[in-house]
Short mmCIF file of C-alpha atoms and ligand atoms in Angstrom, two decimals:
data_model
loop_
_atom_site.label_atom_id
_atom_site.label_comp_id
_atom_site.label_asym_id
_atom_site.label_seq_id
_atom_site.Cartn_x
_atom_site.Cartn_y
_atom_site.Cartn_z
CA MET A 12 7.15 1.38 -26.31
CA SER A 13 7.03 -2.07 -27.84
CA ASP A 14 5.77 -3.02 -31.27
CA THR A 15 2.33 -3.52 -29.72
CA GLY A 16 2.36 0.19 -28.84
CA ARG A 17 2.04 -0.56 -25.14
CA GLU A 18 4.39 1.17 -22.74
CA GLU A 19 7.00 -1.02 -21.08
CA TRP A 20 9.38 -0.99 -18.12
CA SER A 21 12.96 -0.36 -19.13
CA SER A 22 14.12 -3.55 -17.40
CA THR A 23 13.15 -6.17 -14.82
CA PRO A 24 14.94 -4.29 -11.99
CA GLY A 25 13.00 -1.18 -13.02
CA PHE A 26 9.77 -3.12 -12.78
CA ILE A 27 10.74 -4.58 -9.40
CA LEU A 28 11.65 -1.16 -8.02
CA ALA A 29 8.35 0.34 -9.17
CA SER A 30 6.46 -2.54 -7.55
CA ILE A 31 8.42 -2.13 -4.33
CA GLY A 32 7.46 1.54 -4.56
CA SER A 33 3.83 0.51 -4.68
CA ALA A 34 4.10 -2.01 -1.86
CA VAL A 35 6.19 0.08 0.51
CA GLY A 36 3.95 2.83 1.79
CA ILE A 37 2.34 4.31 4.83
CA GLY A 38 1.24 0.76 5.61
CA ASN A 39 4.83 -0.35 6.24
CA ILE A 40 6.29 2.52 8.16
CA TRP A 41 3.37 3.63 10.27
CA ARG A 42 0.73 0.87 10.33
CA PHE A 43 2.85 -2.29 10.57
CA PRO A 44 4.81 -1.33 13.72
CA TYR A 45 1.77 -0.54 15.81
CA ILE A 46 -0.17 -3.56 14.57
CA VAL A 47 2.75 -5.77 15.64
CA GLY A 48 2.99 -3.99 18.97
CA SER A 49 -0.68 -4.51 19.74
CA ASN A 50 -1.08 -8.05 18.34
CA GLY A 51 1.36 -10.17 20.27
CA GLY A 52 4.71 -8.59 19.35
CA GLY A 53 7.16 -11.03 17.78
CA ALA A 54 4.54 -13.77 17.81
CA PHE A 55 2.59 -11.75 15.25
CA LEU A 56 5.37 -12.42 12.75
CA ILE A 57 4.20 -16.04 12.48
CA PRO A 58 0.71 -15.32 11.08
CA TYR A 59 2.20 -12.44 9.13
CA LEU A 60 4.85 -14.60 7.42
CA ILE A 61 2.19 -17.17 6.61
CA SER A 62 -0.10 -14.50 5.14
CA VAL A 63 2.61 -12.96 3.03
CA PHE A 64 4.10 -16.11 1.57
CA LEU A 65 1.10 -18.43 1.41
CA PHE A 66 -1.58 -15.95 0.33
CA GLY A 67 -0.20 -12.51 -0.58
CA LEU A 68 2.64 -13.74 -2.78
CA PRO A 69 0.51 -16.19 -4.85
CA LEU A 70 -2.04 -13.46 -5.43
CA MET A 71 0.70 -11.08 -6.55
CA VAL A 72 2.03 -13.67 -9.01
CA LEU A 73 -1.52 -14.19 -10.30
CA GLU A 74 -1.96 -10.46 -10.86
CA PHE A 75 1.33 -10.23 -12.74
CA ALA A 76 0.35 -13.28 -14.80
CA ILE A 77 -3.08 -11.90 -15.77
CA GLY A 78 -1.58 -8.51 -16.63
CA ARG A 79 1.27 -9.87 -18.71
CA SER A 80 -0.75 -12.51 -20.46
CA THR A 81 -3.60 -10.20 -21.48
CA GLY A 82 -1.45 -7.10 -21.95
CA ASN A 83 -4.24 -5.07 -20.40
CA SER A 84 -5.19 -3.35 -17.17
CA VAL A 85 -7.82 -4.79 -14.87
CA ALA A 86 -11.17 -4.00 -16.58
CA SER A 87 -10.07 -4.93 -20.10
CA ALA A 88 -8.14 -7.92 -18.80
CA PHE A 89 -11.26 -9.21 -17.05
CA GLN A 90 -13.25 -8.55 -20.20
CA SER A 91 -10.88 -10.65 -22.26
CA LEU A 92 -11.42 -13.55 -19.85
CA ARG A 93 -15.23 -13.23 -19.91
CA GLN A 94 -17.20 -10.40 -21.50
CA ARG A 95 -19.43 -9.94 -18.47
CA PHE A 96 -16.52 -9.46 -16.07
CA PHE A 97 -15.82 -6.01 -17.49
CA THR A 98 -18.15 -4.34 -14.98
CA VAL A 99 -16.61 -6.30 -12.13
CA GLY A 100 -13.22 -4.99 -13.19
CA LEU A 101 -14.57 -1.47 -13.30
CA ALA A 102 -15.91 -1.85 -9.76
CA ILE A 103 -12.38 -2.68 -8.60
CA VAL A 104 -11.08 0.43 -10.36
CA VAL A 105 -13.64 2.54 -8.50
CA ILE A 106 -12.55 1.08 -5.15
CA VAL A 107 -8.92 1.92 -5.98
CA CYS A 108 -9.96 5.54 -6.66
CA LEU A 109 -11.75 5.68 -3.33
CA ILE A 110 -8.76 4.27 -1.44
CA LEU A 111 -6.48 6.72 -3.23
CA SER A 112 -8.74 9.64 -2.30
CA TYR A 113 -8.14 9.22 1.44
CA TYR A 114 -4.63 7.80 1.12
CA LEU A 115 -3.67 11.11 -0.47
CA VAL A 116 -5.02 12.99 2.54
CA ILE A 117 -2.63 11.15 4.86
CA THR A 118 0.14 11.62 2.29
CA SER A 119 -0.49 15.34 2.40
CA TRP A 120 -0.20 15.46 6.19
CA VAL A 121 3.15 13.71 5.85
CA LEU A 122 4.32 16.28 3.32
CA ALA A 123 3.24 19.12 5.60
CA TYR A 124 5.08 17.62 8.56
CA ALA A 125 8.25 17.15 6.49
CA LEU A 126 8.11 20.81 5.60
CA PHE A 127 7.40 21.98 9.16
CA PHE A 128 10.37 20.06 10.51
CA ALA A 129 12.64 21.23 7.70
CA LEU A 130 11.63 24.84 8.47
CA ASN A 131 12.21 24.25 12.17
CA ARG A 132 8.58 25.00 13.05
CA PRO A 133 6.97 23.07 15.90
CA VAL A 134 3.86 21.17 14.86
CA ASP A 135 0.65 20.47 16.65
CA PHE A 136 -1.68 17.95 15.03
CA GLY A 137 -4.86 19.55 16.35
CA ALA A 138 -3.85 23.05 15.31
CA PHE A 139 -2.68 21.87 11.88
CA THR A 140 -5.69 19.75 11.00
CA GLY A 141 -8.02 22.29 12.58
CA SER A 142 -6.91 24.85 10.00
CA TYR A 143 -7.50 24.87 6.27
CA LEU A 144 -3.80 24.42 5.53
CA PRO A 145 -4.26 20.67 4.96
CA LEU A 146 -6.33 21.44 1.86
CA ALA A 147 -3.38 23.21 0.25
CA PHE A 148 -1.12 20.26 1.00
CA PHE A 149 -3.78 17.89 -0.31
CA LEU A 150 -3.69 19.69 -3.63
CA LEU A 151 0.11 19.77 -3.60
CA SER A 152 0.58 16.05 -3.05
CA GLY A 153 -2.16 15.32 -5.57
CA LEU A 154 -0.20 17.37 -8.09
CA ALA A 155 3.02 15.46 -7.37
CA VAL A 156 1.23 12.16 -8.07
CA PHE A 157 -0.44 13.64 -11.15
CA VAL A 158 2.82 14.86 -12.69
CA THR A 159 4.51 11.50 -12.10
CA VAL A 160 1.77 9.41 -13.69
CA ARG A 161 1.35 11.85 -16.54
CA SER A 162 5.03 11.40 -17.45
CA GLY A 163 4.39 7.74 -18.24
CA VAL A 164 5.44 4.28 -17.11
CA ARG A 165 9.14 4.56 -17.80
CA GLU A 166 9.79 8.28 -17.53
CA GLY A 167 7.42 8.85 -14.60
CA ILE A 168 6.57 5.86 -12.42
CA GLU A 169 9.80 3.92 -12.90
CA LYS A 170 12.11 6.91 -12.70
CA VAL A 171 10.56 8.23 -9.49
CA ALA A 172 10.90 4.81 -7.86
CA ARG A 173 14.52 4.51 -9.01
CA TYR A 174 15.42 7.65 -7.08
CA LEU A 175 13.06 7.48 -4.12
CA ILE A 176 13.33 3.83 -3.06
CA PRO A 177 17.13 3.84 -2.57
CA ALA A 178 16.85 7.20 -0.79
CA LEU A 179 14.14 5.78 1.45
CA VAL A 180 16.26 2.76 2.38
CA ALA A 181 19.28 4.97 3.12
CA ILE A 182 17.28 7.27 5.41
CA LEU A 183 15.64 4.31 7.13
CA LEU A 184 18.97 2.60 7.85
CA PHE A 185 20.39 5.83 9.21
CA LEU A 186 17.39 6.39 11.48
CA VAL A 187 17.43 2.78 12.72
CA ALA A 188 21.13 3.02 13.56
CA PHE A 189 20.52 6.30 15.36
CA SER A 190 17.55 5.16 17.40
CA LEU A 191 19.22 1.88 18.43
CA THR A 192 21.92 3.87 20.22
CA GLY A 193 19.38 5.49 22.56
CA PRO A 194 19.02 4.32 26.17
CA GLY A 195 15.47 3.10 25.58
CA ALA A 196 16.43 0.86 22.66
CA LEU A 197 16.25 -2.44 24.52
CA GLU A 198 12.96 -1.65 26.16
CA GLY A 199 11.51 -0.51 22.83
CA ILE A 200 12.58 -3.68 21.08
CA ARG A 201 11.16 -5.72 23.91
CA PHE A 202 7.80 -3.98 23.58
CA TYR A 203 7.88 -4.37 19.82
CA LEU A 204 9.13 -7.91 19.36
CA LEU A 205 8.92 -9.89 22.62
CA PRO A 206 6.61 -12.71 21.53
CA ASP A 207 3.39 -13.34 23.38
CA TYR A 208 2.43 -16.70 21.89
CA SER A 209 -0.83 -16.88 23.78
CA ARG A 210 -2.17 -14.21 21.44
CA LEU A 211 -1.96 -16.69 18.53
CA ALA A 212 -5.12 -18.29 19.87
CA ASP A 213 -6.98 -15.08 19.12
CA PRO A 214 -8.56 -15.21 15.62
CA GLY A 215 -8.50 -11.40 15.55
CA VAL A 216 -4.70 -11.53 15.45
CA TRP A 217 -4.85 -13.77 12.38
CA THR A 218 -7.32 -11.63 10.46
CA ALA A 219 -5.26 -8.57 11.36
CA ALA A 220 -2.26 -10.34 9.80
CA PHE A 221 -4.15 -11.22 6.61
CA GLY A 222 -5.53 -7.70 6.21
CA GLN A 223 -2.15 -6.10 6.84
CA ALA A 224 -0.39 -8.46 4.40
CA PHE A 225 -2.78 -7.74 1.53
CA PHE A 226 -2.73 -3.99 2.13
CA SER A 227 1.03 -3.84 2.51
CA LEU A 228 1.76 -5.88 -0.63
CA SER A 229 -0.72 -3.76 -2.66
CA VAL A 230 -2.39 -6.94 -3.89
CA GLY A 231 -6.03 -7.51 -4.65
CA MET A 232 -6.61 -4.14 -6.31
CA GLY A 233 -5.34 -4.62 -9.83
CA VAL A 234 -2.28 -2.46 -9.13
CA MET A 235 0.13 -5.35 -9.60
CA LEU A 236 -1.98 -6.56 -12.54
CA THR A 237 -1.53 -3.20 -14.26
CA TYR A 238 2.21 -3.15 -13.50
CA GLY A 239 2.46 -6.70 -14.86
CA SER A 240 0.87 -5.59 -18.11
CA TYR A 241 3.92 -3.41 -18.82
CA LEU A 242 6.21 -6.41 -18.44
CA LYS A 243 7.39 -8.68 -21.23
CA ARG A 244 9.78 -11.23 -19.77
CA GLY A 245 11.12 -12.58 -16.53
CA ASP A 246 10.40 -15.06 -13.76
CA LEU A 247 7.29 -13.83 -11.94
CA PHE A 248 7.89 -15.90 -8.79
CA ARG A 249 11.38 -14.52 -8.46
CA SER A 250 10.26 -10.91 -8.90
CA ALA A 251 7.32 -11.31 -6.54
CA SER A 252 9.54 -12.90 -3.87
CA ILE A 253 12.01 -10.03 -4.05
CA ILE A 254 9.16 -7.52 -3.73
CA ALA A 255 7.55 -9.34 -0.80
CA VAL A 256 10.83 -9.74 1.11
CA ALA A 257 11.78 -6.09 0.56
CA ASP A 258 8.33 -5.00 1.72
CA MET A 259 8.61 -7.07 4.88
CA VAL A 260 12.17 -6.08 5.73
CA ILE A 261 11.30 -2.39 5.42
CA ALA A 262 8.25 -2.83 7.64
CA ILE A 263 10.25 -4.63 10.34
CA LEU A 264 13.03 -2.01 10.19
CA ALA A 265 10.47 0.78 10.59
CA GLY A 266 9.43 -0.72 13.92
CA LEU A 267 13.08 -1.01 14.93
CA MET A 268 13.44 2.74 14.54
CA ILE A 269 10.10 3.82 16.01
CA PHE A 270 9.85 1.93 19.30
CA PRO A 271 13.38 2.54 20.58
CA LEU A 272 12.81 6.28 19.99
CA VAL A 273 9.45 6.22 21.76
CA PHE A 274 10.85 4.40 24.78
CA THR A 275 14.00 6.51 24.94
CA ALA A 276 11.71 9.54 25.19
CA GLY A 277 9.64 7.72 27.80
CA VAL A 278 6.28 8.44 26.15
CA ASP A 279 3.25 6.23 25.70
CA PRO A 280 3.60 3.89 22.69
CA ALA A 281 -0.09 4.44 21.89
CA ALA A 282 -1.37 3.14 18.57
CA GLY A 283 -3.21 4.64 15.65
CA VAL A 284 -3.09 8.03 13.99
CA ASN A 285 -1.50 9.43 17.13
CA LEU A 286 1.69 7.41 16.83
CA ALA A 287 2.87 9.05 13.60
CA PHE A 288 1.31 12.48 13.93
CA VAL A 289 1.41 13.24 17.66
CA THR A 290 3.76 10.92 19.58
CA LEU A 291 6.69 10.78 17.18
CA PRO A 292 6.67 14.53 16.40
CA SER A 293 6.72 15.27 20.13
CA VAL A 294 9.64 12.87 20.51
CA PHE A 295 11.54 14.58 17.70
CA MET A 296 10.85 18.02 19.11
CA GLU A 297 12.41 17.04 22.45
CA MET A 298 15.53 15.55 20.91
CA GLN A 299 18.85 17.03 20.01
CA PHE A 300 18.94 17.36 16.21
CA GLY A 301 15.28 16.40 16.45
CA MET A 302 14.22 18.80 13.71
CA VAL A 303 16.62 17.23 11.23
CA LEU A 304 15.62 13.72 12.26
CA GLY A 305 11.94 14.63 12.04
CA ALA A 306 12.39 16.13 8.60
CA LEU A 307 14.22 12.99 7.46
CA PHE A 308 11.55 10.73 8.92
CA PHE A 309 8.66 12.51 7.24
CA LEU A 310 10.55 12.87 3.97
CA MET A 311 11.08 9.12 4.00
CA LEU A 312 7.39 8.56 4.75
CA PHE A 313 6.45 10.92 1.94
CA ALA A 314 8.66 9.04 -0.54
CA ALA A 315 6.96 5.81 0.50
CA ALA A 316 3.47 7.28 0.26
CA LEU A 317 4.07 9.03 -3.06
CA THR A 318 5.22 5.91 -4.92
CA SER A 319 2.20 4.01 -3.52
CA ALA A 320 -0.27 6.73 -4.49
CA VAL A 321 1.28 6.79 -7.96
CA SER A 322 0.57 3.07 -8.36
CA MET A 323 -3.05 3.56 -7.36
CA LEU A 324 -3.55 6.45 -9.79
CA GLU A 325 -2.08 4.37 -12.61
CA VAL A 326 -4.97 1.87 -12.29
CA PRO A 327 -7.83 4.21 -13.37
CA VAL A 328 -5.53 5.99 -15.84
CA ALA A 329 -4.61 2.71 -17.54
CA THR A 330 -8.29 1.76 -17.56
CA LEU A 331 -9.27 4.94 -19.41
CA MET A 332 -6.45 4.32 -21.89
CA ASP A 333 -7.07 0.60 -22.43
CA SER A 334 -10.86 0.46 -22.31
CA TYR A 335 -11.86 3.89 -23.56
CA GLY A 336 -9.03 4.88 -25.87
CA TYR A 337 -7.91 7.98 -23.95
CA GLN A 338 -4.46 9.49 -24.32
CA ARG A 339 -2.37 9.33 -21.14
CA ARG A 340 -2.43 13.11 -20.65
CA ARG A 341 -6.17 13.48 -20.81
CA ALA A 342 -6.78 10.36 -18.75
CA THR A 343 -4.45 11.56 -16.00
CA LEU A 344 -6.03 14.98 -15.83
CA LEU A 345 -9.52 13.56 -15.64
CA VAL A 346 -8.71 11.04 -12.91
CA PHE A 347 -6.72 13.62 -10.95
CA ALA A 348 -9.72 15.96 -10.88
CA ALA A 349 -12.07 13.16 -9.89
CA VAL A 350 -9.83 11.92 -7.08
CA MET A 351 -9.38 15.44 -5.70
CA LEU A 352 -13.17 15.81 -5.53
CA LEU A 353 -13.64 12.35 -4.03
CA GLY A 354 -11.01 13.13 -1.42
CA LEU A 355 -12.58 16.36 -0.26
CA PRO A 356 -14.80 14.78 2.43
CA SER A 357 -11.76 12.95 3.86
CA ALA A 358 -9.60 16.06 3.62
CA LEU A 359 -12.26 18.10 5.36
CA SER A 360 -13.01 15.54 8.05
CA TYR A 361 -10.11 16.62 10.25
CA THR A 362 -10.36 20.34 9.49
CA ALA A 363 -12.48 22.87 11.36
CA LEU A 364 -15.40 21.67 9.28
CA ARG A 365 -15.13 18.20 10.89
CA PHE A 366 -16.91 16.26 8.18
CA GLU A 367 -18.25 13.30 10.15
CA ILE A 368 -20.68 10.43 9.67
CA PHE A 369 -22.06 8.57 12.71
CA GLY A 370 -19.64 10.55 14.84
CA ALA A 371 -16.54 9.19 13.12
CA PRO A 372 -14.31 11.35 10.92
CA PHE A 373 -15.05 10.56 7.27
CA LEU A 374 -11.44 9.59 6.71
CA ASP A 375 -11.56 6.84 9.35
CA LEU A 376 -14.78 5.57 7.84
CA ALA A 377 -13.28 5.59 4.34
CA ASP A 378 -10.28 3.63 5.60
CA TYR A 379 -12.58 1.00 7.03
CA THR A 380 -15.09 0.74 4.15
CA PHE A 381 -12.74 1.02 1.18
CA GLY A 382 -9.29 0.24 2.59
CA THR A 383 -10.34 -2.77 4.64
CA ILE A 384 -13.66 -4.22 3.46
CA GLY A 385 -13.38 -3.02 -0.15
CA LEU A 386 -9.82 -4.25 -0.43
CA ILE A 387 -10.64 -7.74 0.83
CA ALA A 388 -13.72 -7.98 -1.41
CA ALA A 389 -11.72 -6.90 -4.46
CA GLY A 390 -8.97 -9.41 -3.64
CA LEU A 391 -11.60 -12.13 -3.44
CA ILE A 392 -12.99 -11.20 -6.86
CA LEU A 393 -9.51 -11.12 -8.35
CA SER A 394 -8.50 -14.52 -7.03
CA VAL A 395 -11.75 -16.13 -8.19
CA VAL A 396 -11.74 -14.55 -11.66
CA GLY A 397 -8.03 -15.28 -12.18
CA GLY A 398 -7.96 -18.70 -10.54
CA TRP A 399 -11.15 -20.13 -12.01
CA TYR A 400 -11.78 -18.33 -15.28
CA MET A 401 -8.29 -17.97 -16.68
CA ASP A 402 -7.11 -21.05 -18.54
CA ARG A 403 -4.82 -23.21 -16.47
CA THR A 404 -2.46 -23.61 -19.40
CA ARG A 405 -2.36 -19.86 -19.79
CA ILE A 406 -1.40 -19.38 -16.15
CA CYS A 407 1.19 -22.15 -16.44
CA ALA A 408 2.71 -20.46 -19.49
CA GLU A 409 3.28 -17.36 -17.37
CA ILE A 410 4.72 -19.11 -14.32
CA GLY A 411 7.13 -21.47 -16.04
CA GLY A 412 5.42 -24.75 -16.89
CA CYS A 413 2.93 -27.11 -15.29
CA GLY A 414 5.01 -29.12 -12.82
CA TRP A 415 4.17 -30.04 -9.24
CA GLN A 416 5.07 -26.58 -7.95
CA GLN A 417 2.52 -25.05 -10.28
CA ARG A 418 -0.06 -27.59 -9.15
CA ILE A 419 0.45 -26.57 -5.53
CA TYR A 420 0.21 -22.98 -6.69
CA MET A 421 -3.14 -23.60 -8.37
CA VAL A 422 -4.54 -25.15 -5.19
CA LEU A 423 -3.44 -22.10 -3.22
CA ILE A 424 -4.98 -19.68 -5.70
CA ARG A 425 -8.21 -21.56 -6.32
CA TYR A 426 -9.03 -22.71 -2.79
CA CYS A 427 -6.83 -21.35 -0.04
CA VAL A 428 -6.71 -17.66 -0.99
CA PRO A 429 -10.48 -17.27 -1.60
CA VAL A 430 -11.33 -19.17 1.59
CA ILE A 431 -8.98 -17.02 3.66
CA LEU A 432 -10.40 -13.86 2.12
CA VAL A 433 -13.99 -14.93 2.84
CA ILE A 434 -13.06 -15.65 6.45
CA THR A 435 -11.25 -12.32 6.80
CA LEU A 436 -14.19 -10.49 5.25
CA ALA A 437 -16.70 -12.20 7.54
CA ALA A 438 -14.55 -11.58 10.60
CA ASN A 439 -14.19 -7.90 9.77
CA LEU A 440 -17.90 -7.43 9.20
CA PHE A 441 -18.64 -9.38 12.36
CA LEU A 442 -16.23 -7.29 14.42
CA ALA A 443 -17.83 -4.12 13.05
CA ALA A 444 -21.27 -5.34 14.07
CA LEU A 445 -20.15 -5.81 17.67
N1 LIG B 515 0.87 -0.93 -0.08
C1 LIG B 515 0.74 0.44 0.26
C2 LIG B 515 1.10 0.67 1.71
O1 LIG B 515 1.62 -0.21 2.36
C3 LIG B 515 -0.64 0.95 0.00
C4 LIG B 515 -1.15 0.62 -1.35
C5 LIG B 515 -0.63 1.01 -2.53
C6 LIG B 515 -2.24 -0.18 -1.63
N2 LIG B 515 -1.38 0.47 -3.54
C7 LIG B 515 -2.38 -0.25 -3.02
C8 LIG B 515 -3.14 -0.83 -0.83
C9 LIG B 515 -3.37 -0.97 -3.61
C10 LIG B 515 -4.14 -1.56 -1.42
C11 LIG B 515 -4.24 -1.64 -2.80
O2 LIG B 515 0.89 1.72 2.24
#
């Protein structure tokens, strides 16, 4: 702890690793590959690169800057900019809890699969989710996140990332090397990356890129703001660039392991939930050493999901501590209980109970409402509040002066990012109405 009494990262690399832990999640390893595959292959990398570096990265720097400059998490930080923004900040915290509640359900499936493969038990998605076993795993992964956050910024969040992120990278590199030696490697890479530039004329491809970039970088939700509030020194642009590049490299590598495997096995590279929980497991079960590979794959996915879920839980916990004077232990317990309850409908939506609304599983609905629409709306609020209501000189002080680079940065934050988010929001709502 510092003399202000606020917890702190042990070092800049510790902070960067924790942020990479937040950014690298299910979104990188499972969602990114199939979004690339179904949105123009290699050509998709163009709108994606633009989204990450022109919009995602500036927003991440802004979050770090607000957090560090106010020394507070999102609700209190907003309050210190304008009294009336406190409620707006709280609304963002609620959306984070809602995203976490279903994110944990997917995390728990991953944990279950890791265990099944390690125990050499074949898995069937329908049979697994049709039972009540997922509820036990839901509680178990919730507990893992709870214990980590309860242990604090340095001893919990940072320490877990320090062990899990290097392990994740090692497993990923091993799996990529393995899958590239299969006979289907070339065909898989062709499916994954062969650019179809004509798709760039489709606005849907662009909004898919924006949505994926914001989700993957964990920006727009006050997560990075909260992590920034535990930071004292360091170049924010440099840290954010390292985080963004690491996030992107891991996402691209994930595709390089998945598609060669799928094509070597000669199965349908279908998208969505099926890819991770039906297609890949069936591929692993057919392969030599498939059980070990499957266990490694799902362990890696669990490491990624855990460090992301931890970052989401830290947002409401920090809010209770900063705005309501709770101790970390009590705050964590309270939020843990609330998130478990909130997650029940999602957890039950794939079980025998089939909790559905309008014929769609509740989890899919939650992903759309909170994880897509809610996320974009929160990002919009964050960029407007930070860009327009935080003093320019205060932002400049955080990002190293007020030169021409910072002026370009301000234009991006004040005009480009909000405009892009409004367009993405409108496009998503419009697509839903169709
Ligand atoms: N970035 C994570 C992923 O790729 C998910 C995530 C963690 C997230 N924290 C977030 C998404 C905050 C939105 C907001 O899976």
